[in-house]
Coordinates of C-alpha atoms and ligand atoms in Angstrom, one line a residue:
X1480 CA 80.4 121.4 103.0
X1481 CA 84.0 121.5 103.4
X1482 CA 86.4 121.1 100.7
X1483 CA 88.3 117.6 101.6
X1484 CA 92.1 118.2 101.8
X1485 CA 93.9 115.7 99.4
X1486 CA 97.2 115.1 100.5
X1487 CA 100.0 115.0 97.3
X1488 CA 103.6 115.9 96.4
X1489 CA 104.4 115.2 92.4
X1490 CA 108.0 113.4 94.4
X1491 CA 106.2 110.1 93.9
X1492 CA 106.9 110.2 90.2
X1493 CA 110.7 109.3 91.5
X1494 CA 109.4 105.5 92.4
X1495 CA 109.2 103.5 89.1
X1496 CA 109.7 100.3 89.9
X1497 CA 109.7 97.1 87.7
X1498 CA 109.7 93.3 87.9
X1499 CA 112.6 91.0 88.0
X1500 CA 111.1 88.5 85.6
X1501 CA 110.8 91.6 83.3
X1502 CA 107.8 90.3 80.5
X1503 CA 104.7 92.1 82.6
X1504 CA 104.7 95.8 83.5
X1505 CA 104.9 96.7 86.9
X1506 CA 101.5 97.4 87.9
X1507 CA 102.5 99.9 90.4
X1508 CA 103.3 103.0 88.5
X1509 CA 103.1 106.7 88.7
X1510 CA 100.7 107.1 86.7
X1511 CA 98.2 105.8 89.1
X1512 CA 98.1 108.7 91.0
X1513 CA 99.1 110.9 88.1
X1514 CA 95.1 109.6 86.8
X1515 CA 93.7 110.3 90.5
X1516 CA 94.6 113.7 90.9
X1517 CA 93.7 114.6 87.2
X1518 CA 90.5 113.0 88.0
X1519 CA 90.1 115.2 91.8
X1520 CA 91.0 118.7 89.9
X1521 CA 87.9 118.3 87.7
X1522 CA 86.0 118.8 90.9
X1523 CA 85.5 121.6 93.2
X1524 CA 85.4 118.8 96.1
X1525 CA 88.7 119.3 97.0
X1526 CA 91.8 121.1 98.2
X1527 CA 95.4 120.0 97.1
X1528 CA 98.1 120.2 99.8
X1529 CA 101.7 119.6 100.2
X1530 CA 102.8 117.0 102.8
X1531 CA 104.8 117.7 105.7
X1532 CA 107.9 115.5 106.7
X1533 CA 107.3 112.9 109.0
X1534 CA 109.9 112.5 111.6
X1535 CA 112.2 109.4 111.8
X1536 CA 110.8 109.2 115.1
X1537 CA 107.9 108.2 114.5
X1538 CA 108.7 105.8 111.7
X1539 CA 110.6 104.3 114.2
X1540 CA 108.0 103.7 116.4
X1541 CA 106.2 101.7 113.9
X1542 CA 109.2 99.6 112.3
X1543 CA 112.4 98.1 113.9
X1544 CA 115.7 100.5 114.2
X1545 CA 117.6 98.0 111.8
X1546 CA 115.1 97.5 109.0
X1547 CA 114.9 101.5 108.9
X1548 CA 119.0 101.7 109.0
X1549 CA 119.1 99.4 105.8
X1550 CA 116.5 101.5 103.8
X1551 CA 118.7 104.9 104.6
X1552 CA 122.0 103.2 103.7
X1553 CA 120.9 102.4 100.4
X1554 CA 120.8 105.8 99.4
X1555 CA 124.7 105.7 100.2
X1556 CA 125.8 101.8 99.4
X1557 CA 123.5 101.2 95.8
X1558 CA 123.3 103.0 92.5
X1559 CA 119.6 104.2 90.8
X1560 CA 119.5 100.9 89.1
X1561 CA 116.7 98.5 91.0
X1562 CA 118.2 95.2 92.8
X1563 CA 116.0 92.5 94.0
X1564 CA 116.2 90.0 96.9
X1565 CA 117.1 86.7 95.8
X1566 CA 118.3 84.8 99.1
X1567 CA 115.6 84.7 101.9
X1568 CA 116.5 83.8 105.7
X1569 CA 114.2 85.8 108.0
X1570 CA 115.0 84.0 111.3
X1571 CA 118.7 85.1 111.2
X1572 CA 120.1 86.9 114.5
X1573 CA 123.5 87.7 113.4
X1574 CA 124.6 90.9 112.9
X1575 CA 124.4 91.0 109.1
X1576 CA 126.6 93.7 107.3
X1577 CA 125.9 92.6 103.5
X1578 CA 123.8 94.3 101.3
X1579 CA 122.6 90.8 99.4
X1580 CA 122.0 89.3 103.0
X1581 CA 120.0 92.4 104.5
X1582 CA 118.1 92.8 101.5
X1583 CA 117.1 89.4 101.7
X1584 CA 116.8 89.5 105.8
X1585 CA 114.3 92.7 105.5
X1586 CA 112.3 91.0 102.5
X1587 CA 109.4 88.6 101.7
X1588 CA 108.8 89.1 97.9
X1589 CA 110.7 89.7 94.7
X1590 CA 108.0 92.3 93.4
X1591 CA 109.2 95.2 95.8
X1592 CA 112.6 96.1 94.6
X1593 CA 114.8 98.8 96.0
X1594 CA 117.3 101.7 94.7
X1595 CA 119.4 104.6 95.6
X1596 CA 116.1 107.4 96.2
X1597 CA 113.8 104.2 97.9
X1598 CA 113.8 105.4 101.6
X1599 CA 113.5 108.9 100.2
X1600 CA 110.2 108.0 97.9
X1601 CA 108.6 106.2 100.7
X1602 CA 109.2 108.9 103.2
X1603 CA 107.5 111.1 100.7
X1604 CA 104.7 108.6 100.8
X1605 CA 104.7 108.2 104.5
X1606 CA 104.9 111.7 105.3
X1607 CA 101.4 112.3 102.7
X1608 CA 99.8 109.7 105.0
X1609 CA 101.1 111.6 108.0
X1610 CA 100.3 115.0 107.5
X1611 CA 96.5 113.9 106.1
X1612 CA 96.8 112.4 110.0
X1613 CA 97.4 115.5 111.4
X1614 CA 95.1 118.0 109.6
X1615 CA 92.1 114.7 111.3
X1616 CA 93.9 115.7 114.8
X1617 CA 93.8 119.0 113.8
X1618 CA 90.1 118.7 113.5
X1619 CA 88.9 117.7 109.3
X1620 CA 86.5 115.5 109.5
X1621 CA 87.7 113.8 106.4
X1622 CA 91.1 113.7 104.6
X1623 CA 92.5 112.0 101.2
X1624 CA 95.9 110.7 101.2
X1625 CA 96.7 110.6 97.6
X1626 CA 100.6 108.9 97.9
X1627 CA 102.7 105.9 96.9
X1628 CA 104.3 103.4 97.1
X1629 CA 101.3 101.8 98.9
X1630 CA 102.1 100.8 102.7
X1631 CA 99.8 98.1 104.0
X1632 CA 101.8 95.0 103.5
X1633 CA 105.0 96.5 105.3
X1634 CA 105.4 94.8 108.6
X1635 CA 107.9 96.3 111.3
X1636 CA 110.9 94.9 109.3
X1637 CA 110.2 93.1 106.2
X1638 CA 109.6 95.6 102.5
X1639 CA 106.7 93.6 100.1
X1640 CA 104.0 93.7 98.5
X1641 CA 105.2 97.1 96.8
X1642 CA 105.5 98.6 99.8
X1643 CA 108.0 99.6 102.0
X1644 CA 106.8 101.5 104.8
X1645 CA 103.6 101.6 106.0
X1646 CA 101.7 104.8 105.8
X1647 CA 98.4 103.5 107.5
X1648 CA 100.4 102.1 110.7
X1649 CA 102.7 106.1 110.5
X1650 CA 99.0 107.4 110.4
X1651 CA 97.8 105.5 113.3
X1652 CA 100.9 105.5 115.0
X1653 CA 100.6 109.3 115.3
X1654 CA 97.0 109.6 115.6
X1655 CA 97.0 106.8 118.7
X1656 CA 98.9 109.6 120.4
X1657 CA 95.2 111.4 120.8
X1658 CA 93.3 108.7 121.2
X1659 CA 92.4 105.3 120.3
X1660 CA 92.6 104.0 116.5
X1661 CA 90.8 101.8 114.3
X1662 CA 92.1 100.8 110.9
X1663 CA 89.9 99.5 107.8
X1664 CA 91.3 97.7 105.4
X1665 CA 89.4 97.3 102.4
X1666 CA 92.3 96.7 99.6
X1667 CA 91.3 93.3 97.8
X1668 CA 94.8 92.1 99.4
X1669 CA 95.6 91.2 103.6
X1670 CA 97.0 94.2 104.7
X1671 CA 99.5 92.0 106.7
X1672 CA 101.9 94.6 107.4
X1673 CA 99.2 96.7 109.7
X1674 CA 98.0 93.4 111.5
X1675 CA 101.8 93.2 112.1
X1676 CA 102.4 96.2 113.6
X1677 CA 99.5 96.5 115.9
X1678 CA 98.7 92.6 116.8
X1679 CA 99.8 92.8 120.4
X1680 CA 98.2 95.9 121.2
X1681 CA 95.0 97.1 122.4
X1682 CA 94.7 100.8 121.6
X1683 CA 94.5 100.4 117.7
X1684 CA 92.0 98.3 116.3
X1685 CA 92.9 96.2 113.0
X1686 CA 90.2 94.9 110.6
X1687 CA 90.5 93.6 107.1
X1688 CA 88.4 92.5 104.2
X1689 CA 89.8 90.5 101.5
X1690 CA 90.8 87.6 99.3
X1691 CA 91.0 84.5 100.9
X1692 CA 95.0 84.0 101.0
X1693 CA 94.8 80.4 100.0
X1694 CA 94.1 81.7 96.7
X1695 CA 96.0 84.8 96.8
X1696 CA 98.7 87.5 97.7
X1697 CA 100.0 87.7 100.7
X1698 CA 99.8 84.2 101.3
X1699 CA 100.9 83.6 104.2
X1700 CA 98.8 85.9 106.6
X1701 CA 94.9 87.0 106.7
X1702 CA 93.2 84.0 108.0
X1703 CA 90.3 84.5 110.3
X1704 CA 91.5 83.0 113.1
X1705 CA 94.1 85.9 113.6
X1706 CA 92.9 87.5 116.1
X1707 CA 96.0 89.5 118.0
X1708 CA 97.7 88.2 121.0
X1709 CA 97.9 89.7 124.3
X1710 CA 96.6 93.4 124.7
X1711 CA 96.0 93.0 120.9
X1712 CA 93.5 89.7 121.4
X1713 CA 90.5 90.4 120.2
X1714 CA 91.5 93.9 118.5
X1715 CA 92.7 92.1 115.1
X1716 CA 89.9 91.1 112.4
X1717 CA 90.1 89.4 109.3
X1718 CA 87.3 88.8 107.0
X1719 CA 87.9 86.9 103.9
X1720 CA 86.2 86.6 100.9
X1721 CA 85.9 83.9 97.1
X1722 CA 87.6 84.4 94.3
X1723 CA 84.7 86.6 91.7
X1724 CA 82.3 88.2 94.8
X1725 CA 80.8 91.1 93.6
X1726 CA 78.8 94.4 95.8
X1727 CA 76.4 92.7 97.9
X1728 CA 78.6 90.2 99.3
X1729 CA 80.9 92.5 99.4
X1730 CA 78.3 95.1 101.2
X1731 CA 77.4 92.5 104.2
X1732 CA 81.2 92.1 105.1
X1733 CA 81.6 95.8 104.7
X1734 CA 79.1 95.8 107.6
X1735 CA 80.6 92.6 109.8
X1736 CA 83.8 94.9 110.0
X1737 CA 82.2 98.4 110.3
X1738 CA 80.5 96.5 113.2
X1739 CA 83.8 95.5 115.1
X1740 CA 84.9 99.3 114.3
X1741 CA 81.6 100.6 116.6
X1742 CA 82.0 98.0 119.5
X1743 CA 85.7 99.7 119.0
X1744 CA 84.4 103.2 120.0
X1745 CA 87.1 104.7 118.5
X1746 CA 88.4 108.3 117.8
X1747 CA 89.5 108.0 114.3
X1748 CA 89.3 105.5 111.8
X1749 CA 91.7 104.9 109.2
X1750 CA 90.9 103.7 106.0
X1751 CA 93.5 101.5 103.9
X1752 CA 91.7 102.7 100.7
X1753 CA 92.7 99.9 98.2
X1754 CA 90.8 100.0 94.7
X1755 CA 92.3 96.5 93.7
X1756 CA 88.5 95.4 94.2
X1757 CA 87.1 97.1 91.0
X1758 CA 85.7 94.9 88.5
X1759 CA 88.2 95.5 85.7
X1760 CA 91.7 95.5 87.8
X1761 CA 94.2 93.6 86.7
X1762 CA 95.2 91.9 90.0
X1763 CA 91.8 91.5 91.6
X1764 CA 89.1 88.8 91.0
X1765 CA 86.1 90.8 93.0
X1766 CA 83.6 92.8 90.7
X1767 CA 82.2 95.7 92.8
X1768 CA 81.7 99.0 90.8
X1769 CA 82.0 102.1 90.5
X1770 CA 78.8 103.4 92.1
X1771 CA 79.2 100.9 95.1
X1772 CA 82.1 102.7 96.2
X1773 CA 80.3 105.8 96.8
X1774 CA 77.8 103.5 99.2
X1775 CA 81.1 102.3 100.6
X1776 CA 81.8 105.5 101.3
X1777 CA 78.6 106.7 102.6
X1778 CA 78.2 104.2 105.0
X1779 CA 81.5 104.5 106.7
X1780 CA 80.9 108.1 106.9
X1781 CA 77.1 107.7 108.3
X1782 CA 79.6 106.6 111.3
X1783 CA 81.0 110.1 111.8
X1784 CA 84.2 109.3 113.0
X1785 CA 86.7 111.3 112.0
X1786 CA 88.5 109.8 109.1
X1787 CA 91.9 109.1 107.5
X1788 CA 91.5 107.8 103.9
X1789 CA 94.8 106.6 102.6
X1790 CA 95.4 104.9 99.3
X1791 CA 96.7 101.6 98.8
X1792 CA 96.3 98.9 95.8
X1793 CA 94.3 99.7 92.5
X1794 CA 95.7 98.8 88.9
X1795 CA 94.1 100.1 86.1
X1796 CA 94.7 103.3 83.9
X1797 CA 91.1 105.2 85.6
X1798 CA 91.3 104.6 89.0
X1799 CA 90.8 108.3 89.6
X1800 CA 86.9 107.6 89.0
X1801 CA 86.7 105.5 91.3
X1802 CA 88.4 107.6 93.8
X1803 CA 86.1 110.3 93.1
X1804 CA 83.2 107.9 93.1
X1805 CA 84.4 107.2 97.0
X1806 CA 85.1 110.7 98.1
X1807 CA 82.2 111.7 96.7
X1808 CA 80.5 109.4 99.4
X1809 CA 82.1 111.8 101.8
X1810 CA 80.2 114.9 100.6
X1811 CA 77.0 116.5 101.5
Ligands
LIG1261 C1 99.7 95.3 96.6 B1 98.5 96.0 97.2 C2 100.9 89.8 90.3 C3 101.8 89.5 91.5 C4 101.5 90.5 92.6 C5 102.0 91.4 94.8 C6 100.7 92.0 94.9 C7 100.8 93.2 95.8 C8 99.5 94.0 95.9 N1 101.3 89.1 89.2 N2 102.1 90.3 93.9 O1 97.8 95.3 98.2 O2 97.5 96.3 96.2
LIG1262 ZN1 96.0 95.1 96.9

């Protein structure tokens, strides 16, 4: 067996985000993937690479031409001090010039906050995502993106979520070049920012398990009647789930969206890898464990499509083990 190529640059340590109302820590912090890739060197599983930059291009493809000019003037028009949305007006068509009212225009939380280096840490993030993408078109069979900030909840012009662009859609983006696409979701959150992207076309799948968002983040999107419009009708999949499920609940809608990925036929899969669905996170309700997501793992793999793993959600000081638990899945 292969070593799996895990995908890393030490950049991501730049992102430190925190919240507004400032009493809890910010759950997304570096030393998430600090633990995963301590965790990963113990083994002999896997290879560490540097990414490669992704192109504007192709970012561009994915998101709209003004929400991508606002992230790269920030690095110009703010200072490294974090600033946070606090007027909202999505629907505007004017040509805003403000910072306040583009911030506001390109945002749908206040727990995604930007500064100075935020375009550049998210391009580091993106480009991990997209160079484990092209080492799958290359010809791996399997690759670990081990980046952040997350991406599934960016949509083609709004940052949240913690997110700010999205590395799964980048991945697919580039990867739908070669052939056709599905995406898994299993982060215990909607990953409304690759439905977004892809709900009105036919060539890359989009399936999702997760927390019913009447009780939880996002909210506002990841019902089960969204189901893609247009080319995209049909290709779009959400499955949620109660409050507390734990691995064999989880397990049967594991195989209710694997299923939609095979009547797919696809020529890669991506995985939106979120670990928010461990029993002790500190977002998450869901109690699945350690050992299940090797079987996770082992059954999307029994599928042999070549595969894309990038990381999403996951808050909790060793969510390295539980990342090894899941590529281990991948080996032998
Ligand atoms: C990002 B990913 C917690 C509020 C959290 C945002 C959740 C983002 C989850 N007090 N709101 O999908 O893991
Ligand atoms: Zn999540």
């Amino acid at each position: 067996m292969d070593k799996i190529p895990v995908v890393y640059s030490a950049d991501h340590k730049k992102h430190n985000p925190f919240y507004l109302f400032g009493v809890d820590e910010h759950p997304e912090k570096p030393d998430r993937i600090e633990n995963i890739l301590k965790e990963i060197k113990k083994l002999d599983m896997a290879e560490i690479c540097e990414p490669e930059t992704v192109n504007i291009g192709l970012i561009k493809e994915v998101h709209l031409d003004g929400y991508i000019n606002f992230l790269q003037s920030l690095k110009k028009n703010i200072s490294n001090e974090y600033r946070f949305p606090i007027n909202f007006y999505h629907e505007s068509n004017r040509n805003l010039i403000g910072f306040r009212s583009l911030l506001g225009r390109y945002s749908f939380d206040v727990s995604t906050p930007v500064k100075k280096n935020t375009f550049q840490c998210a391009l580091v993030s993106a480009s991990v995502s997209y160079t484990a993408a092209k080492l799958i078109k290359d010809g791996k069979s399997v690759v670990y993106a081990a980046g952040r900030p997350p991406g599934h909840h960016a949509m083609k012009s709004l940052m949240g979520g913690f997110c700010y662009l999205n590395n799964a859609a980048i991945a697919a983006q580039y990867l739908s070049k070669f052939g056709s696409v599905a995406v898994l979701d299993v982060d215990y959150h909607h990953g409304n920012g690759t439905q977004d992207v892809f709900y009105d076309r036919g060539d890359v799948l989009t399936v999702s398990i997760h927390i019913n968002p009447n009780l939880s983040f996002p909210y506002y999107w990841g019902f089960e009647d969204e189901i893609g419009v247009g080319l995209g009708k049909g290709r779009n999949f959400n499955i949620t789930l109660d409050n507390n499920i734990g691995n064999d609940i989880y397990h049967e809608a594991l195989e209710r969206a694997l299923n939609k990925v095979v009547d797919f036929k696809p020529n890669f899969l991506i995985i939106s890898l979120g670990l928010d669905t461990y029993e002790n996170d500190s977002i998450g309700t869901f109690k699945l464990t350690t050992d299940y997501y090797k079987k996770m793992a082992q059954t999307i793999k029994s599928l042999n499509y070549p595969t894309v793993v990038i990381q999403e959600g996951g808050y909790y000081d060793d969510l390295g083990k539980n990342v090894v638990s899941f590529l281990s899945g991948f080996c032998g």
